[in-house]
JSON list of C-alpha atoms in Angstrom, two decimals:
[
{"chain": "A", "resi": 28, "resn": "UNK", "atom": "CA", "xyz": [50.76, -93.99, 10.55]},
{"chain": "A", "resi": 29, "resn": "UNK", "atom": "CA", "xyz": [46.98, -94.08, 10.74]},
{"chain": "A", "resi": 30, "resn": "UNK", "atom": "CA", "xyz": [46.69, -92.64, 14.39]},
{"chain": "A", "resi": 31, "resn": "UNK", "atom": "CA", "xyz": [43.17, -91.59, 15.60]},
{"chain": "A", "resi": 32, "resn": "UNK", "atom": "CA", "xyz": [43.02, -89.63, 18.68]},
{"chain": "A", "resi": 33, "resn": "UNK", "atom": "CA", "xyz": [40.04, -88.94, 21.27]},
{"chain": "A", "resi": 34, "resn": "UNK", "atom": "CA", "xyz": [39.77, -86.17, 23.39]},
{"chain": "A", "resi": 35, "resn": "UNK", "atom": "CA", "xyz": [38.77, -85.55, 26.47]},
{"chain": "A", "resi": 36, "resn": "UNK", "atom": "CA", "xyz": [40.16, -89.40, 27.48]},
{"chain": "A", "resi": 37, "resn": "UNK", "atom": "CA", "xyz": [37.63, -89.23, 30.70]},
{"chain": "A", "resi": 38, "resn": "UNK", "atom": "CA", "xyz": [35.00, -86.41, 31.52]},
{"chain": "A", "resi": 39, "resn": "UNK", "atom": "CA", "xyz": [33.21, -86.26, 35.21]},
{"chain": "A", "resi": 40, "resn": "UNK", "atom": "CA", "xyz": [29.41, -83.79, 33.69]},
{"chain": "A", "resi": 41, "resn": "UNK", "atom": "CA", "xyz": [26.64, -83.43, 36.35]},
{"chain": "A", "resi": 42, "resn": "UNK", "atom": "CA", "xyz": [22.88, -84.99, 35.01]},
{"chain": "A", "resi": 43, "resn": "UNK", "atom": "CA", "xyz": [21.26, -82.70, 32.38]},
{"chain": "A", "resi": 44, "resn": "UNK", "atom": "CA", "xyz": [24.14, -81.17, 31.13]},
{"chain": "A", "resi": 45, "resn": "UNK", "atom": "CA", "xyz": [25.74, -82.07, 27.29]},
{"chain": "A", "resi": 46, "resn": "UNK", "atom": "CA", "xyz": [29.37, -83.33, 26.85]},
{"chain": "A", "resi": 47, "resn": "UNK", "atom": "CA", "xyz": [31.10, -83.31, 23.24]},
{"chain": "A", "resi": 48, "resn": "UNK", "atom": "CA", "xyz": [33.75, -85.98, 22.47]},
{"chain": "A", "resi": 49, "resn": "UNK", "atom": "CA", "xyz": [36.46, -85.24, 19.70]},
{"chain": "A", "resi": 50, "resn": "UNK", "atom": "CA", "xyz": [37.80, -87.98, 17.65]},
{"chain": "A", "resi": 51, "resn": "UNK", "atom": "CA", "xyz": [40.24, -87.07, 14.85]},
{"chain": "A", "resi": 52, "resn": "UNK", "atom": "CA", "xyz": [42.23, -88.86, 12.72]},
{"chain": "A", "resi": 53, "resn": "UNK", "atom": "CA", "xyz": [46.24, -87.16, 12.94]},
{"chain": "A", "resi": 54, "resn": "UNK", "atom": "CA", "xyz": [47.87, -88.19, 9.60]},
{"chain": "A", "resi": 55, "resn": "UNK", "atom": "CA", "xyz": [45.06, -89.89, 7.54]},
{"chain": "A", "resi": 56, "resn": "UNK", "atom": "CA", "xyz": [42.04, -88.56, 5.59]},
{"chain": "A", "resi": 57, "resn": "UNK", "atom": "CA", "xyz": [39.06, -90.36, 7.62]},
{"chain": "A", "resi": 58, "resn": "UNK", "atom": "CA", "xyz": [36.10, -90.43, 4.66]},
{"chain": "A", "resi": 59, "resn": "UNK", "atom": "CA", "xyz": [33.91, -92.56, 7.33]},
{"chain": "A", "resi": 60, "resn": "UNK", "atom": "CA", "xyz": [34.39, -92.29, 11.07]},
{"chain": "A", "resi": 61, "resn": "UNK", "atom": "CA", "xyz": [32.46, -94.64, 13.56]},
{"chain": "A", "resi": 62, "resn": "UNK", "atom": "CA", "xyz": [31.50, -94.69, 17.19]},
{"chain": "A", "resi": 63, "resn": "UNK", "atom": "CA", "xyz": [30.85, -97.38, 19.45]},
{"chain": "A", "resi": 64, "resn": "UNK", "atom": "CA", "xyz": [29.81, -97.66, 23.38]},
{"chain": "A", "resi": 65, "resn": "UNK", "atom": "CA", "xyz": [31.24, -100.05, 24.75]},
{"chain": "A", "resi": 66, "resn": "UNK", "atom": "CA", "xyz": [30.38, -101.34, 28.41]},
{"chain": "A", "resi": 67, "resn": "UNK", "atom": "CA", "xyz": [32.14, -103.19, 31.52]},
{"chain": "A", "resi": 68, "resn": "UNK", "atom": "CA", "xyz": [32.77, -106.88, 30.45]},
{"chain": "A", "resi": 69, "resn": "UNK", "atom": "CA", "xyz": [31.09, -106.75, 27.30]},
{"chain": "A", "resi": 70, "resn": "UNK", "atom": "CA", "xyz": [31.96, -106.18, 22.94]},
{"chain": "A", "resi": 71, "resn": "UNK", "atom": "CA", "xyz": [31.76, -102.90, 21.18]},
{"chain": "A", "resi": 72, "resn": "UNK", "atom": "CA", "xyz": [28.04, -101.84, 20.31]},
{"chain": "A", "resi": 73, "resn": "UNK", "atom": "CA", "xyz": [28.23, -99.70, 16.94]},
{"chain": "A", "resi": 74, "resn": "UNK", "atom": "CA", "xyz": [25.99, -96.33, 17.43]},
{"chain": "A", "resi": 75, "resn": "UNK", "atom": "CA", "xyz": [26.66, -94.61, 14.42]},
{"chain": "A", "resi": 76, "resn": "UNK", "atom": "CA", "xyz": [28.77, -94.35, 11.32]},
{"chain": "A", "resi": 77, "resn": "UNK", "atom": "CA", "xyz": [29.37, -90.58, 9.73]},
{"chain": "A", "resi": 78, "resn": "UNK", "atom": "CA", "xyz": [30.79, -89.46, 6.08]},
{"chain": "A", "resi": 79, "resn": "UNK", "atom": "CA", "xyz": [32.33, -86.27, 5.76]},
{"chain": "A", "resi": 80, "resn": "UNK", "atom": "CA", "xyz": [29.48, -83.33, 5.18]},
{"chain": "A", "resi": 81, "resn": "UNK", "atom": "CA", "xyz": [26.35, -85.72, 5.63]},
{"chain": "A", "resi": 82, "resn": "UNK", "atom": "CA", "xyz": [24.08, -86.92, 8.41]},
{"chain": "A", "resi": 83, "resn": "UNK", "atom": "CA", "xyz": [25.32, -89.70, 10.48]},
{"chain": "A", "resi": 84, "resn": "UNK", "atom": "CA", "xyz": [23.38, -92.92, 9.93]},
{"chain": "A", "resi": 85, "resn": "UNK", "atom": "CA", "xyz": [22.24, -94.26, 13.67]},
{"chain": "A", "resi": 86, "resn": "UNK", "atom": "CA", "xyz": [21.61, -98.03, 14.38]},
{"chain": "A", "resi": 87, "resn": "UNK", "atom": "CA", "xyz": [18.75, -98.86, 15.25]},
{"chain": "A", "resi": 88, "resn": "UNK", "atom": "CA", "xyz": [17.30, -97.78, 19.20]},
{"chain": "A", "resi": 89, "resn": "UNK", "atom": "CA", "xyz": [20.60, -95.14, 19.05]},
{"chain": "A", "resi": 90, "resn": "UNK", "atom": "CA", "xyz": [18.64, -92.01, 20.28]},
{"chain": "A", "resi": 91, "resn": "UNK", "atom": "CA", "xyz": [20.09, -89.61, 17.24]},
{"chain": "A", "resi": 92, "resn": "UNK", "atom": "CA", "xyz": [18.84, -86.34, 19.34]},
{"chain": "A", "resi": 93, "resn": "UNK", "atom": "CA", "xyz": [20.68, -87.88, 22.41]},
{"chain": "A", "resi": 94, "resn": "UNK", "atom": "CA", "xyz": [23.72, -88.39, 20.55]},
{"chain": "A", "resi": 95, "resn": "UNK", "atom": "CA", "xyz": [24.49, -85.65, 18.23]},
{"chain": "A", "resi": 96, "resn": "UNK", "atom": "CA", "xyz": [27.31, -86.81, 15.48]},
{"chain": "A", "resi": 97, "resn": "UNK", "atom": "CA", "xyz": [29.02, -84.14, 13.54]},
{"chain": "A", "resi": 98, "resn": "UNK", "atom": "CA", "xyz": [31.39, -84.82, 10.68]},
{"chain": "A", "resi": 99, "resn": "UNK", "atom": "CA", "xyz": [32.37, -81.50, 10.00]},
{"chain": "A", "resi": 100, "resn": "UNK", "atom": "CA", "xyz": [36.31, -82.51, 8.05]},
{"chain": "A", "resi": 101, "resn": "UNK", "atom": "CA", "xyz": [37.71, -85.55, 6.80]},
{"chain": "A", "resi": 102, "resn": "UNK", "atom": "CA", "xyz": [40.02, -84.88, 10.24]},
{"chain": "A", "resi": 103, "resn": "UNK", "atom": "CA", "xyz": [37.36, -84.79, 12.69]},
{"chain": "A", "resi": 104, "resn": "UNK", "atom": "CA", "xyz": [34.22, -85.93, 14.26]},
{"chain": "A", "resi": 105, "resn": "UNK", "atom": "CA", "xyz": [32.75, -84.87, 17.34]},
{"chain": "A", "resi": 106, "resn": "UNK", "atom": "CA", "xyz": [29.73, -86.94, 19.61]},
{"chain": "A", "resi": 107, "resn": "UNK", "atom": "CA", "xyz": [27.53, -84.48, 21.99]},
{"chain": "A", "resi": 108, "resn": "UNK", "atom": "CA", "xyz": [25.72, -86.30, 24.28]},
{"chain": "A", "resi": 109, "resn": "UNK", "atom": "CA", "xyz": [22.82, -83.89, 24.95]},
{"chain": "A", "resi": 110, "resn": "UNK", "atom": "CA", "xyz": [21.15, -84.24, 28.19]},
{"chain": "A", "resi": 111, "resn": "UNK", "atom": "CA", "xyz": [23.24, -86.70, 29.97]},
{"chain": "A", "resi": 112, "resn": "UNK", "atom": "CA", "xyz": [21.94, -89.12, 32.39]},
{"chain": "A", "resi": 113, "resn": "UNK", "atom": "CA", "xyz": [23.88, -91.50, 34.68]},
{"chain": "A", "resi": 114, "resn": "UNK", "atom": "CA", "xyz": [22.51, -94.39, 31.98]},
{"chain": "A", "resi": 115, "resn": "UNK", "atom": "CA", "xyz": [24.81, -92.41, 29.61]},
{"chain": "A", "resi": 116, "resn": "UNK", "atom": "CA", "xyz": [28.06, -93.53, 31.66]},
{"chain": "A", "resi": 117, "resn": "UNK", "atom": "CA", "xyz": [29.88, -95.77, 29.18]},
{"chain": "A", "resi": 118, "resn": "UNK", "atom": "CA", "xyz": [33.30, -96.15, 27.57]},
{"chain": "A", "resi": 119, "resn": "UNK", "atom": "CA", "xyz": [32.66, -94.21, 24.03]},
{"chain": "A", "resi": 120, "resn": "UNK", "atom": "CA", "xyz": [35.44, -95.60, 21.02]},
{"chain": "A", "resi": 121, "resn": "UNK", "atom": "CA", "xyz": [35.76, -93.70, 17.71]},
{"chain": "A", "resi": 122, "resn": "UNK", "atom": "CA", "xyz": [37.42, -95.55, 14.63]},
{"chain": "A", "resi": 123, "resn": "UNK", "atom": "CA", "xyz": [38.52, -94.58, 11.86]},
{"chain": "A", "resi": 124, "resn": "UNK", "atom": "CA", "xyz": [38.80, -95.54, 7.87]},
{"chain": "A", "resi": 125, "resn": "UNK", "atom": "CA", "xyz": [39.89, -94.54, 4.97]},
{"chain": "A", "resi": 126, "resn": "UNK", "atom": "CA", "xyz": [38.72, -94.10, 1.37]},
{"chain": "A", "resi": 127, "resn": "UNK", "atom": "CA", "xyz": [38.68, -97.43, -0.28]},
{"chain": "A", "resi": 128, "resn": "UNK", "atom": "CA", "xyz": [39.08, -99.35, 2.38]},
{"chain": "A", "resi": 129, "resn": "UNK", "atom": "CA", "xyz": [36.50, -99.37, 3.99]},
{"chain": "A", "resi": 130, "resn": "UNK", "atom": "CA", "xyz": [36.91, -102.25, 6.69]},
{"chain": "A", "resi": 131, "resn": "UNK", "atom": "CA", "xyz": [40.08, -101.75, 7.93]},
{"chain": "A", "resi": 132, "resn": "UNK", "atom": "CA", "xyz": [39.54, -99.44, 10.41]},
{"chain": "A", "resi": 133, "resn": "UNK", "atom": "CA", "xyz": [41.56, -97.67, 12.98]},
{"chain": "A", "resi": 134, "resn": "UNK", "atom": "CA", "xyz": [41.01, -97.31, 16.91]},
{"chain": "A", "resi": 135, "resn": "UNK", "atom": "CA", "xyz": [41.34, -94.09, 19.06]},
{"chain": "A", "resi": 136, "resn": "UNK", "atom": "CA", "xyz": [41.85, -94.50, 23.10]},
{"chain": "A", "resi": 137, "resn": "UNK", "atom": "CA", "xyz": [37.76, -94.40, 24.00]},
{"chain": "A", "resi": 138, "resn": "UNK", "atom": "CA", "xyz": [36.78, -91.85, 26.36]},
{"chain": "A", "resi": 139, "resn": "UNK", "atom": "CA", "xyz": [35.47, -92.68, 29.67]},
{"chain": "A", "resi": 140, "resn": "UNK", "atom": "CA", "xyz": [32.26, -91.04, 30.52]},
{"chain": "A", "resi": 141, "resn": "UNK", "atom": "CA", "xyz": [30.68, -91.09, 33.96]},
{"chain": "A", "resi": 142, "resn": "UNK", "atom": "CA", "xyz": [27.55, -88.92, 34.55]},
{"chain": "A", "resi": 143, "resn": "UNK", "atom": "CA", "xyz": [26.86, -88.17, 37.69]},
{"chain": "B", "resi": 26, "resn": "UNK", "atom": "CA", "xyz": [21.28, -111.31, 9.98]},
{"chain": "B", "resi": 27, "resn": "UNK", "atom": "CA", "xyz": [25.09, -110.44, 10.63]},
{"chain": "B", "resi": 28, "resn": "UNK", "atom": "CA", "xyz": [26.63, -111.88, 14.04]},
{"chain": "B", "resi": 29, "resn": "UNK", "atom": "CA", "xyz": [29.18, -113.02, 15.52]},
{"chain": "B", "resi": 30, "resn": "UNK", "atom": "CA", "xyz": [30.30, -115.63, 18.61]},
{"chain": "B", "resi": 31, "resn": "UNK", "atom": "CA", "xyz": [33.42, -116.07, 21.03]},
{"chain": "B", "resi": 32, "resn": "UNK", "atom": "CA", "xyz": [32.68, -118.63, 23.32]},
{"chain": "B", "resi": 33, "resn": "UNK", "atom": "CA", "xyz": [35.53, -118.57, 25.16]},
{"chain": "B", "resi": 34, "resn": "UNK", "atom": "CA", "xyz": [35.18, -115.71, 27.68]},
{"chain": "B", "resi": 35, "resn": "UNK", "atom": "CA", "xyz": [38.20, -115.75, 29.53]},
{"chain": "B", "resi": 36, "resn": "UNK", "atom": "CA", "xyz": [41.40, -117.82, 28.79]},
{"chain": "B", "resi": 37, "resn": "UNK", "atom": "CA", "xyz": [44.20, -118.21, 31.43]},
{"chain": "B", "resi": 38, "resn": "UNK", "atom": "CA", "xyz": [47.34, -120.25, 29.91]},
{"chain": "B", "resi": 39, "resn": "UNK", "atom": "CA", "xyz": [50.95, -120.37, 30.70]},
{"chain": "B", "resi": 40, "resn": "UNK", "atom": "CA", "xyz": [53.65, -119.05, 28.96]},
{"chain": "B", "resi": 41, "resn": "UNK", "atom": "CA", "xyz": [54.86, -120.78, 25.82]},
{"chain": "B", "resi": 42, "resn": "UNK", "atom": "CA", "xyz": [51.21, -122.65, 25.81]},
{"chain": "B", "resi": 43, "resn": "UNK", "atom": "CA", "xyz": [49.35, -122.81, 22.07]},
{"chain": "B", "resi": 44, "resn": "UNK", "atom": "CA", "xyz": [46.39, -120.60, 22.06]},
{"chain": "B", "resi": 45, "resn": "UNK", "atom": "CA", "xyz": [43.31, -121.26, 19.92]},
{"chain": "B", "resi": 46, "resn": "UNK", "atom": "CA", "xyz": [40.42, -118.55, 20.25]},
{"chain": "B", "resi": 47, "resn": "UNK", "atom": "CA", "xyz": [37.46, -120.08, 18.84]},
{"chain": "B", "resi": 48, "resn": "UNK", "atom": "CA", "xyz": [35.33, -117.78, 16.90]},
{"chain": "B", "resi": 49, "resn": "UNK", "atom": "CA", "xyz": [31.99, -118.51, 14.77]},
{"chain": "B", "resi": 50, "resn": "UNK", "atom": "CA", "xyz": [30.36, -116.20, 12.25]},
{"chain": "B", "resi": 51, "resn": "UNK", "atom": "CA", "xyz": [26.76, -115.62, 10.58]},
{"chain": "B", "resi": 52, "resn": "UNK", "atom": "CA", "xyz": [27.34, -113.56, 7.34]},
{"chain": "B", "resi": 53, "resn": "UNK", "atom": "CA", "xyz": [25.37, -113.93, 4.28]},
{"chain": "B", "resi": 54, "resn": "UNK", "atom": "CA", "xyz": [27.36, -111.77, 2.04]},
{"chain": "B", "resi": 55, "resn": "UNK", "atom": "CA", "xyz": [31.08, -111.75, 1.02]},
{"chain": "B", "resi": 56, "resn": "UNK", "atom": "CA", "xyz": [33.05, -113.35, 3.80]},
{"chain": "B", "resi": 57, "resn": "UNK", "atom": "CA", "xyz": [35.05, -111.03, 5.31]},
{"chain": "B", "resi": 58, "resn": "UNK", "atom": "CA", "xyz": [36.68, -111.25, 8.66]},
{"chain": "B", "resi": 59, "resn": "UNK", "atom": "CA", "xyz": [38.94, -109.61, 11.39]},
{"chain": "B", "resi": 60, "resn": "UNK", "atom": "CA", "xyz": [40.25, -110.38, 14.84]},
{"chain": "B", "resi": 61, "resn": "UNK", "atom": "CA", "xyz": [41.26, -107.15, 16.61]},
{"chain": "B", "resi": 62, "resn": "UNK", "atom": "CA", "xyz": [43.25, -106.89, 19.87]},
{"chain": "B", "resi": 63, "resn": "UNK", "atom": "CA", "xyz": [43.19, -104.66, 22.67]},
{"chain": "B", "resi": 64, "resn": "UNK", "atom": "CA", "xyz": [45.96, -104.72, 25.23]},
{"chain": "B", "resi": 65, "resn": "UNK", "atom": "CA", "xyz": [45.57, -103.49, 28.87]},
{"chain": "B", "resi": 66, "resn": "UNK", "atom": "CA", "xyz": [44.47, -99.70, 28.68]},
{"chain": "B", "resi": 67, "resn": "UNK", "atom": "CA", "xyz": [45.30, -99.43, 24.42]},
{"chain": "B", "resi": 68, "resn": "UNK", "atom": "CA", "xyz": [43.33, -98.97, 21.85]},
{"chain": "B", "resi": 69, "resn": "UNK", "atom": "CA", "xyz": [41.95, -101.67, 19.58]},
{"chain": "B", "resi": 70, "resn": "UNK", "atom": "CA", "xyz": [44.37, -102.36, 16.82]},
{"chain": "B", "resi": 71, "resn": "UNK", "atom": "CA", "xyz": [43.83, -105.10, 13.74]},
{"chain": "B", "resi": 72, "resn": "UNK", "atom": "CA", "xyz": [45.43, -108.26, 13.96]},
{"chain": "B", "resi": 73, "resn": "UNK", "atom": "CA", "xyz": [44.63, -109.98, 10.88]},
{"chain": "B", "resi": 74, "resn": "UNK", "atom": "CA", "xyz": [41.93, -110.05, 8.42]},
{"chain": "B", "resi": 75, "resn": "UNK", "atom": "CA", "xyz": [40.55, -112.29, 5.86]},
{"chain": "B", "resi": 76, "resn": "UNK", "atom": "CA", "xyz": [39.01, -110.96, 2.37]},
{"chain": "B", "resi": 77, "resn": "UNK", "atom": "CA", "xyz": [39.57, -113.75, -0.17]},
{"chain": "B", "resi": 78, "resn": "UNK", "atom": "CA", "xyz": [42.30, -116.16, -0.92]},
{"chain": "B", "resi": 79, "resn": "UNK", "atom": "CA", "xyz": [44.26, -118.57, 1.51]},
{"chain": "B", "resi": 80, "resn": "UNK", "atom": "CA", "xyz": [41.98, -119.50, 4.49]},
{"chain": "B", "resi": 81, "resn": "UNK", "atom": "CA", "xyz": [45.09, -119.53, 6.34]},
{"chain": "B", "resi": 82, "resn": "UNK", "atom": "CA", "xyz": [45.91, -115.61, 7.35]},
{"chain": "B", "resi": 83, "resn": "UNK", "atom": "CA", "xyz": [48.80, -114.70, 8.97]},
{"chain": "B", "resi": 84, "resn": "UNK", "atom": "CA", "xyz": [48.64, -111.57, 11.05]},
{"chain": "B", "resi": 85, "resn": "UNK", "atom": "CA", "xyz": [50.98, -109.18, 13.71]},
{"chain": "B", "resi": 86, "resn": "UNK", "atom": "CA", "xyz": [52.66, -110.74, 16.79]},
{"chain": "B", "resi": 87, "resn": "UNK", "atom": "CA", "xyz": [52.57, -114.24, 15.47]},
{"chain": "B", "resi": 88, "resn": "UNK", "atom": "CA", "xyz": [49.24, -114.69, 15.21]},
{"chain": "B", "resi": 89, "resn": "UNK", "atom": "CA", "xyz": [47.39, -116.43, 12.40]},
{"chain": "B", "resi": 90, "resn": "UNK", "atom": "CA", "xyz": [43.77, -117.18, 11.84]},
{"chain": "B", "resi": 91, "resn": "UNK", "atom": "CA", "xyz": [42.10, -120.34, 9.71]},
{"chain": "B", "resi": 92, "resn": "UNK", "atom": "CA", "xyz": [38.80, -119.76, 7.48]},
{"chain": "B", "resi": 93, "resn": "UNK", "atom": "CA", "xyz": [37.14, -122.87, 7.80]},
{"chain": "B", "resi": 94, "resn": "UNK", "atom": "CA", "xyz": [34.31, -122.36, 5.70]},
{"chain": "B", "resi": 95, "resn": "UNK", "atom": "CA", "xyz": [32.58, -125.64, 6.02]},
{"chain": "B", "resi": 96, "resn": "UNK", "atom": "CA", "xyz": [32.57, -124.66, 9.83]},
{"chain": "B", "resi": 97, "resn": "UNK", "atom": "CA", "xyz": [31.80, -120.78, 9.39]},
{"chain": "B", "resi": 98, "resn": "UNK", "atom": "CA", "xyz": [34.63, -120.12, 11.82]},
{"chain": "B", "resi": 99, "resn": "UNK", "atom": "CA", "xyz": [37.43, -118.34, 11.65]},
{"chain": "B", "resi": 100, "resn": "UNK", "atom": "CA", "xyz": [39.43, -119.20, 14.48]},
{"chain": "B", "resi": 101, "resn": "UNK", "atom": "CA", "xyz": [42.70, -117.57, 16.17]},
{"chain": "B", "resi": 102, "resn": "UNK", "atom": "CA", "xyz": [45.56, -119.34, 16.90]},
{"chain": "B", "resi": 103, "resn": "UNK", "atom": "CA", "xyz": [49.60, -118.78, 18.15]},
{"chain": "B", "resi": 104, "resn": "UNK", "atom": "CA", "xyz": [51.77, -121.49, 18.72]},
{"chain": "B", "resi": 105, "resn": "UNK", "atom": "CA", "xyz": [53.24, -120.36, 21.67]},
{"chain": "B", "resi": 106, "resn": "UNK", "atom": "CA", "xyz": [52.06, -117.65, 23.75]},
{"chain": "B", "resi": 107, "resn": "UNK", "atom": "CA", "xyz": [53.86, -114.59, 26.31]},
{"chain": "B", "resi": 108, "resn": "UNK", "atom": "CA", "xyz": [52.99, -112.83, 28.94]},
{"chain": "B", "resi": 109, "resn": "UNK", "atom": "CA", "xyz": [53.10, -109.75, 26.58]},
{"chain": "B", "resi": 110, "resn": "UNK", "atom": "CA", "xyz": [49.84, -111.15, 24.91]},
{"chain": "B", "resi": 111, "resn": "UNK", "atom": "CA", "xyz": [47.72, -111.04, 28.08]},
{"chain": "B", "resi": 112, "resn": "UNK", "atom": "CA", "xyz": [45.10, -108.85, 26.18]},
{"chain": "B", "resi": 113, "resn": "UNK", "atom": "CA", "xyz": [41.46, -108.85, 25.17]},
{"chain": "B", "resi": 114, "resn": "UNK", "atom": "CA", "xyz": [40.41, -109.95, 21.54]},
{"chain": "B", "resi": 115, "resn": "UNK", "atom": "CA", "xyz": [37.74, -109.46, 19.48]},
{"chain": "B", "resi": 116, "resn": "UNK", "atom": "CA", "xyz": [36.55, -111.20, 16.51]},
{"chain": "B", "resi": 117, "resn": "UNK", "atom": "CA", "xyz": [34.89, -109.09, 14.08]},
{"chain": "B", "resi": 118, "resn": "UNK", "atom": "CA", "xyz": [32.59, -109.53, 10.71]},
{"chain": "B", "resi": 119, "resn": "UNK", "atom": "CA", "xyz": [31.50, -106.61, 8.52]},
{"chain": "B", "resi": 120, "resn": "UNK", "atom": "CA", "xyz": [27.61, -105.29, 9.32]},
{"chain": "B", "resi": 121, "resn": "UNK", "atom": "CA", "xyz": [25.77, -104.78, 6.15]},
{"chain": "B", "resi": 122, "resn": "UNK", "atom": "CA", "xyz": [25.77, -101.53, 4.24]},
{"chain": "B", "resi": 123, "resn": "UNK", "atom": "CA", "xyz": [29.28, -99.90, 2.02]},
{"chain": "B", "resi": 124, "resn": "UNK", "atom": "CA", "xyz": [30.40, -98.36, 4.68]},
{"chain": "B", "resi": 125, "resn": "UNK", "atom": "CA", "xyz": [32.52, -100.10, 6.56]},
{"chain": "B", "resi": 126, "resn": "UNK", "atom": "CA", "xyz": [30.59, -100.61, 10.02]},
{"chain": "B", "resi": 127, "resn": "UNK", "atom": "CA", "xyz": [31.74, -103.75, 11.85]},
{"chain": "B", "resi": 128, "resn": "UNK", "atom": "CA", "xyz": [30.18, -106.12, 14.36]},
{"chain": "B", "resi": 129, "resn": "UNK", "atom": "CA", "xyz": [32.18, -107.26, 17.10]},
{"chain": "B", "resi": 130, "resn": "UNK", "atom": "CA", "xyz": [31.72, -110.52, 18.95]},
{"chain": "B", "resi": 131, "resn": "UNK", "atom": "CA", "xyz": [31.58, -110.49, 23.28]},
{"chain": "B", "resi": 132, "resn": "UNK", "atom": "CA", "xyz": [35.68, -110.60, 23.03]},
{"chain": "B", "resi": 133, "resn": "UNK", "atom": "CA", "xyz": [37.87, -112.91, 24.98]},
{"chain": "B", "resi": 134, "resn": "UNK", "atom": "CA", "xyz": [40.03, -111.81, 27.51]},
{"chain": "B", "resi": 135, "resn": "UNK", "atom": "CA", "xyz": [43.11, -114.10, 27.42]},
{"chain": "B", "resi": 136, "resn": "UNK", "atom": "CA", "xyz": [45.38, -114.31, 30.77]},
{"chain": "B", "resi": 137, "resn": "UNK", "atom": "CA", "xyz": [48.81, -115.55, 30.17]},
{"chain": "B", "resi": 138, "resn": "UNK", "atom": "CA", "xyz": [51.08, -116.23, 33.63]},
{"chain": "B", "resi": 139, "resn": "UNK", "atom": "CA", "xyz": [55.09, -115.29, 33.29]}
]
């Protein structure tokens, strides 16, 4: 159990246009969902974390009208990246967690975003 | 603040070799701590974690981890590695706030020749 998918798994967009990234969570309840950018070589940077039905909360120099974070079920979370720019070409992860356990969180596949 | 340090950036051992992953925390809260894996083109998946309790954590895979608090690391270790563990791995403490969010150290990508 606790499988969290991402869809698309890699997405080719053209400068200026906006991209959304699905994450859902297939046979859990996800009450928080997170997602991270993570580039070549280097650790997972945390952008933003989202509850169910509220605003996302962005770390800090996340650009929160760049990267638009909707948390619209406890199944599902999308990321729009509005505007993309070839800056914007990263490896995006979503996790997972559920209620009451708040740490233990689980991974979907990333999707691989190049802008060109 | 909340960080975390792998100083090991790439590991190449042969198989049936000990591993030890050396990883150092800064945490001013509750101590809590994770080492997650991530195996050529998978997802990140938990290995072990720490809460409270024994320092000494067992986790998947044969893996285990030591608390040392005295050292504020909270090192990996396997007693004899295989090929099947050539993989990247992250060491992880929690970042502030109830919700969950974690901070990951740089990782270590860890080689291991049949």
């Amino acid at each position: 159990g606790a499988v969290v998918s991402q869809h698309p798994s890699w997405v080719i967009c053209k400068s200026g246009t906006s991209v959304k990234i699905e994450c859902r969570s297939l046979d859990f309840q996800a009450t928080t969902m997170f997602w991270y950018r993570q580039f070549p070589k280097q650790s997972l940077m945390l952008m933003a974390t989202s509850n169910e039905g509220s605003k996302a909360t962005y770390e800090q120099g996340v650009e929160k009208d760049k990267f638009l974070i909707n948390h619209a079920s406890l199944t599902l979370s999308t990321l729009t990246v509005t505007s993309a720019h070839p800056e914007d070409s990263s490896f995006y992860i979503c996790s997972a967690s559920r209620q009451g356990d708040p740490y233990e969180q689980y991974f979907g596949p990333g999707t691989r975003l190049t802008v060109t | 603040a909340q960080s975390v340090s792998q100083h090991n950036h790439h590991v190449i051992l042969s198989e049936a070799a000990s591993l030890e992953l050396g990883c150092n925390y800064s945490y001013g809260g509750t101590v809590n701590l994770f080492w997650y894996v991530q195996y050529p083109g998978q997802h990140l998946q938990l290995l072990l974690k720490y809460f409270s309790g024994d320092p000494l954590v067992k986790g998947i895979k044969g893996f285990e981890a030591e608390f040392i608090k005295s050292k504020f690391s909270f090192n990996l270790r396997k007693p004899s590695v295989q090929w099947s563990d050539t993989a990247e791995y992250f060491c992880a403490v929690p970042g502030g706030g109830s919700q969950g969010n974690l901070i990951f150290g740089k990782g270590t990508k860890l080689s291991v020749k049949p």
